[in-house]
Coordinates of N, CA and C in Angstrom, one line a residue:
M1 N 110.2 124.5 105.3 CA 110.2 123.5 103.1 C 110.0 121.7 103.7
L2 N 110.3 120.9 104.3 CA 110.1 119.4 104.6 C 108.7 119.0 104.8
L3 N 107.7 119.9 105.7 CA 106.1 120.1 105.2 C 105.8 120.1 104.2
Q4 N 106.1 121.4 103.3 CA 106.1 121.5 101.9 C 106.1 121.0 100.4
E5 N 107.6 119.7 100.9 CA 108.2 118.9 100.3 C 107.1 117.5 100.1
R6 N 106.6 117.9 101.6 CA 106.0 116.5 102.3 C 104.7 116.7 101.4
E7 N 103.8 117.5 101.5 CA 102.9 117.8 100.8 C 103.4 117.6 99.6
R8 N 103.7 118.3 98.8 CA 103.9 117.7 97.1 C 104.0 116.4 96.8
V9 N 105.1 115.7 97.6 CA 105.3 114.8 97.0 C 104.2 113.8 97.1
L10 N 103.8 114.3 98.5 CA 101.7 113.0 99.1 C 100.8 113.3 98.1
K11 N 101.0 114.4 97.2 CA 99.6 114.4 96.2 C 100.6 114.2 94.5
T12 N 101.4 113.8 94.6 CA 102.2 113.8 93.5 C 102.5 112.4 93.4
L13 N 101.8 111.5 95.0 CA 101.8 110.0 94.9 C 100.3 109.5 95.0
E14 N 99.8 110.9 95.0 CA 98.1 110.1 95.0 C 97.5 110.8 94.0
H15 N 98.0 111.1 93.2 CA 98.2 111.5 91.8 C 98.2 110.6 90.9
L16 N 99.8 109.7 90.8 CA 100.0 108.6 90.0 C 99.6 107.5 90.6
E17 N 98.8 107.4 91.9 CA 97.7 106.1 92.3 C 96.8 106.8 91.5
E18 N 96.6 107.5 91.7 CA 95.2 107.5 90.7 C 95.3 107.0 88.8
K19 N 96.3 107.3 88.4 CA 96.7 107.6 86.9 C 96.5 105.9 87.2
T20 N 97.4 105.0 87.7 CA 97.6 104.0 87.9 C 95.9 103.2 88.1
S21 N 95.7 103.2 88.6 CA 93.7 103.1 89.0 C 93.1 102.9 87.5
Q22 N 93.9 104.6 86.6 CA 92.8 104.6 85.4 C 93.0 103.3 84.4
N23 N 94.7 103.4 84.4 CA 94.9 102.8 83.4 C 94.9 101.0 83.5
F24 N 94.7 100.4 85.0 CA 94.0 99.1 84.7 C 92.3 99.0 84.3
R25 N 92.1 100.3 84.5 CA 89.9 100.2 83.9 C 90.5 99.5 82.2
G26 N 91.4 99.6 81.9 CA 91.5 99.6 80.5 C 90.5 99.8 79.3
R27 N 91.3 101.8 79.0 CA 90.6 102.3 77.6 C 92.0 102.0 76.8
G28 N 91.1 101.8 75.5 CA 92.0 101.6 74.1 C 92.2 100.4 74.2
K29 N 91.7 99.6 74.5 CA 91.6 97.9 74.5 C 90.3 97.3 74.1
D30 N 91.0 96.2 73.0 CA 89.5 95.4 73.1 C 88.8 94.9 73.5
T31 N 87.9 93.8 73.6 CA 87.2 93.5 73.9 C 87.4 92.9 75.0
F32 N 88.3 92.1 75.1 CA 89.4 91.1 76.1 C 90.7 91.9 77.0
G33 N 90.6 92.9 76.6 CA 91.5 93.8 77.0 C 92.7 93.9 77.0
I34 N 93.1 93.7 75.8 CA 94.1 93.4 75.5 C 94.4 94.5 74.4
P35 N 95.2 95.5 74.5 CA 95.6 96.6 73.4 C 96.1 96.0 72.0
S36 N 95.3 97.2 71.2 CA 95.1 96.2 70.0 C 95.8 96.8 69.1
D37 N 97.4 96.9 69.0 CA 98.2 96.2 68.5 C 99.3 96.9 69.0
L38 N 100.4 97.2 68.9 CA 102.1 96.9 69.1 C 102.4 98.0 69.3
A39 N 102.0 98.9 68.5 CA 102.5 100.3 69.2 C 101.8 100.7 70.3
E40 N 100.5 100.6 70.5 CA 99.4 100.3 71.8 C 100.3 99.8 73.2
L41 N 101.2 99.0 73.0 CA 101.1 98.4 73.8 C 102.4 98.5 74.3
G42 N 103.3 98.8 73.3 CA 105.0 99.3 73.3 C 104.6 100.6 74.5
R43 N 103.6 101.5 74.0 CA 102.9 102.8 74.3 C 102.8 102.3 75.9
E44 N 101.6 101.8 76.3 CA 100.8 102.2 77.7 C 102.2 100.5 78.6
N45 N 103.5 99.9 77.8 CA 104.0 99.2 78.8 C 104.6 99.9 79.3
F46 N 105.5 101.2 78.2 CA 106.9 102.9 79.0 C 105.9 103.5 80.0
E47 N 104.6 104.0 79.6 CA 103.9 104.7 80.8 C 103.7 103.8 82.2
K48 N 103.6 102.8 82.3 CA 103.5 102.1 83.4 C 104.7 102.1 84.4
D49 N 105.6 101.5 83.5 CA 106.8 101.8 83.7 C 107.5 103.0 84.5
L50 N 107.5 104.4 83.6 CA 107.4 104.8 84.3 C 106.8 105.4 85.7
E51 N 105.6 104.6 85.2 CA 105.1 105.4 86.6 C 105.0 105.0 88.1
L52 N 105.6 103.7 87.8 CA 106.7 102.6 89.1 C 107.3 103.3 89.5
N53 N 108.5 103.6 88.1 CA 109.7 104.3 88.8 C 109.3 106.1 89.4
L54 N 108.7 107.0 88.7 CA 108.4 107.9 89.7 C 107.9 107.5 91.2
T55 N 106.7 106.4 90.7 CA 106.1 106.0 92.7 C 107.1 105.7 93.4
S56 N 108.0 104.6 92.8 CA 109.5 104.3 93.1 C 110.1 105.8 94.0
S57 N 110.4 106.5 93.0 CA 111.5 107.3 93.6 C 110.9 108.9 94.5
E58 N 109.6 108.7 94.8 CA 108.9 109.1 95.1 C 108.1 108.6 96.0
S59 N 108.1 108.1 96.5 CA 108.1 106.8 97.3 C 109.4 107.0 98.8
L60 N 110.2 106.7 98.0 CA 111.8 107.3 98.8 C 111.7 108.4 99.0
L61 N 111.6 109.7 98.6 CA 111.4 111.1 99.0 C 110.7 111.2 100.3
F62 N 109.6 110.4 100.4 CA 108.4 110.4 101.2 C 108.8 109.9 102.2
A63 N 109.8 108.6 102.1 CA 110.1 108.4 103.9 C 111.3 109.1 103.9
E64 N 112.8 109.6 102.7 CA 113.5 110.1 103.9 C 112.5 111.7 104.3
I65 N 111.5 112.3 104.1 CA 111.8 113.4 104.3 C 110.5 113.2 106.0
D66 N 110.1 112.3 106.2 CA 109.2 112.1 107.4 C 110.2 111.0 108.3
E67 N 112.0 110.8 107.7 CA 113.0 110.3 108.6 C 113.3 111.7 108.6
A68 N 113.2 112.9 108.7 CA 113.7 114.2 108.8 C 113.2 115.1 109.4
L69 N 111.8 114.8 109.5 CA 110.8 115.5 110.6 C 111.0 114.6 112.1
T70 N 111.5 113.2 112.1 CA 111.4 112.8 112.4 C 112.8 113.3 113.9
K71 N 113.8 113.4 113.1 CA 114.9 113.5 113.3 C 114.8 114.8 114.3
I72 N 113.7 116.1 113.9 CA 114.0 117.6 114.2 C 112.4 117.3 115.6
D73 N 111.9 116.6 115.8 CA 110.7 115.5 116.7 C 112.9 115.2 117.7
R74 N 113.5 114.8 118.3 CA 114.3 113.9 118.4 C 115.3 114.6 118.7
K75 N 115.3 116.3 118.3 CA 116.9 117.0 118.0 C 118.0 117.3 117.8
D76 N 117.4 116.1 116.7 CA 118.8 115.4 115.8 C 119.1 116.0 114.6
Y77 N 118.0 116.1 114.1 CA 118.0 116.8 112.9 C 119.3 118.4 112.3
G78 N 120.4 118.1 110.9 CA 120.5 118.3 110.9 C 122.0 117.6 111.6
K79 N 122.6 116.6 111.9 CA 124.2 116.0 112.0 C 124.2 115.2 111.2
C80 N 125.1 114.9 110.2 CA 125.8 113.7 109.7 C 125.7 112.4 110.3
E81 N 125.5 112.1 109.5 CA 124.8 110.4 110.2 C 125.6 109.8 109.7
D82 N 127.4 109.8 109.4 CA 129.1 109.4 109.9 C 129.7 109.7 110.2
C83 N 129.6 111.0 110.0 CA 130.8 111.6 111.1 C 130.6 112.2 112.8
G84 N 128.7 112.6 112.6 CA 128.6 113.5 113.5 C 128.5 115.4 113.5
C85 N 129.3 115.4 112.6 CA 129.8 117.1 112.7 C 128.7 117.1 111.4
F86 N 128.0 119.0 112.5 CA 126.5 119.5 112.0 C 127.1 119.6 109.5
I87 N 125.8 119.2 109.4 CA 126.1 120.0 108.1 C 125.4 121.3 108.1
P88 N 126.3 121.7 107.1 CA 125.9 123.7 106.8 C 124.6 123.7 106.2
I89 N 123.9 124.6 107.0 CA 122.6 125.2 106.5 C 122.5 124.7 105.2
A90 N 123.5 125.7 104.5 CA 122.9 125.6 102.6 C 122.8 124.6 102.5
R91 N 123.6 123.5 102.9 CA 123.3 122.0 101.8 C 121.7 122.1 102.8
L92 N 121.6 122.1 103.9 CA 120.4 121.6 104.0 C 119.1 122.8 103.4
K93 N 119.3 123.2 103.1 CA 118.4 124.5 102.6 C 118.4 123.9 100.6
A94 N 119.4 123.2 100.0 CA 119.0 123.0 99.0 C 119.3 121.9 99.6
L95 N 118.5 120.5 100.5 CA 118.4 119.7 100.6 C 118.1 119.1 101.8
P96 N 117.0 119.3 101.9 CA 116.5 119.4 103.4 C 116.1 118.0 104.8
F97 N 116.7 117.0 103.6 CA 116.5 115.7 104.1 C 117.8 115.7 104.0
A98 N 118.8 115.8 103.7 CA 119.8 115.4 103.9 C 120.5 114.8 105.2
K99 N 121.6 114.1 104.9 CA 121.7 112.8 106.1 C 123.3 112.6 106.8
F100 N 124.1 113.9 105.4 CA 125.0 113.3 105.5 C 125.3 115.2 105.1
C101 N 127.5 115.1 105.8 CA 127.4 116.2 105.1 C 128.8 115.8 103.9
L102 N 128.7 117.9 102.8 CA 129.2 117.3 102.0 C 130.1 116.6 101.7
T103 N 131.4 116.4 102.4 CA 132.7 115.1 101.9 C 132.3 114.2 102.8
C104 N 131.0 113.5 103.7 CA 131.0 112.7 103.7 C 130.2 112.1 102.7
Q105 N 129.6 112.3 102.0 CA 128.6 112.6 100.7 C 129.3 112.3 99.7
E106 N 130.6 112.7 100.1 CA 131.2 112.9 98.3 C 131.5 111.2 98.9
K107 N 132.6 111.4 99.9 CA 133.2 110.0 99.7 C 132.1 108.5 99.6
R108 N 131.4 108.4 100.2 CA 130.3 107.8 100.1 C 129.6 107.7 98.5
E109 N 129.9 108.4 97.4 CA 130.0 108.4 96.0 C 130.6 108.2 95.9
K110 N 132.4 107.9 96.2 CA 133.2 108.0 95.3 C 133.6 106.0 95.7
K111 N 132.8 105.7 96.9 CA 132.5 103.9 96.6 C 131.9 103.6 96.5
R112 N 130.6 104.2 95.8 CA 130.1 103.7 95.2 C 130.6 103.2 93.6
L113 N 131.3 104.2 93.1 CA 132.1 104.3 91.5 C 132.7 102.6 91.7
Y114 N 133.7 102.3 92.5 CA 134.2 101.8 92.3 C 133.9 100.3 92.5

């Protein structure tokens, strides 16, 4: 599952990189590379922000997947990083790069809220 997800994320990152490089070539702009109207400028800014956010999210996911694969190699996969207990298989099937058991994850999320 991790290898399949890693491949999907890698393809997504490659697609986003290609799309970003196309946007920098300046389609739909006047001779100075400036958008021809404010609506176009707003759309382009929105698309660039979206691409950056997607790239950032996918990059973080890629790193988490690689970390999980490294844990498999170290024979440390499936252990909660907080309490050391084994993470239930159902959780790992749902989120194969999970770092924490559900109890520890919930504690971490509650701390972030306060």
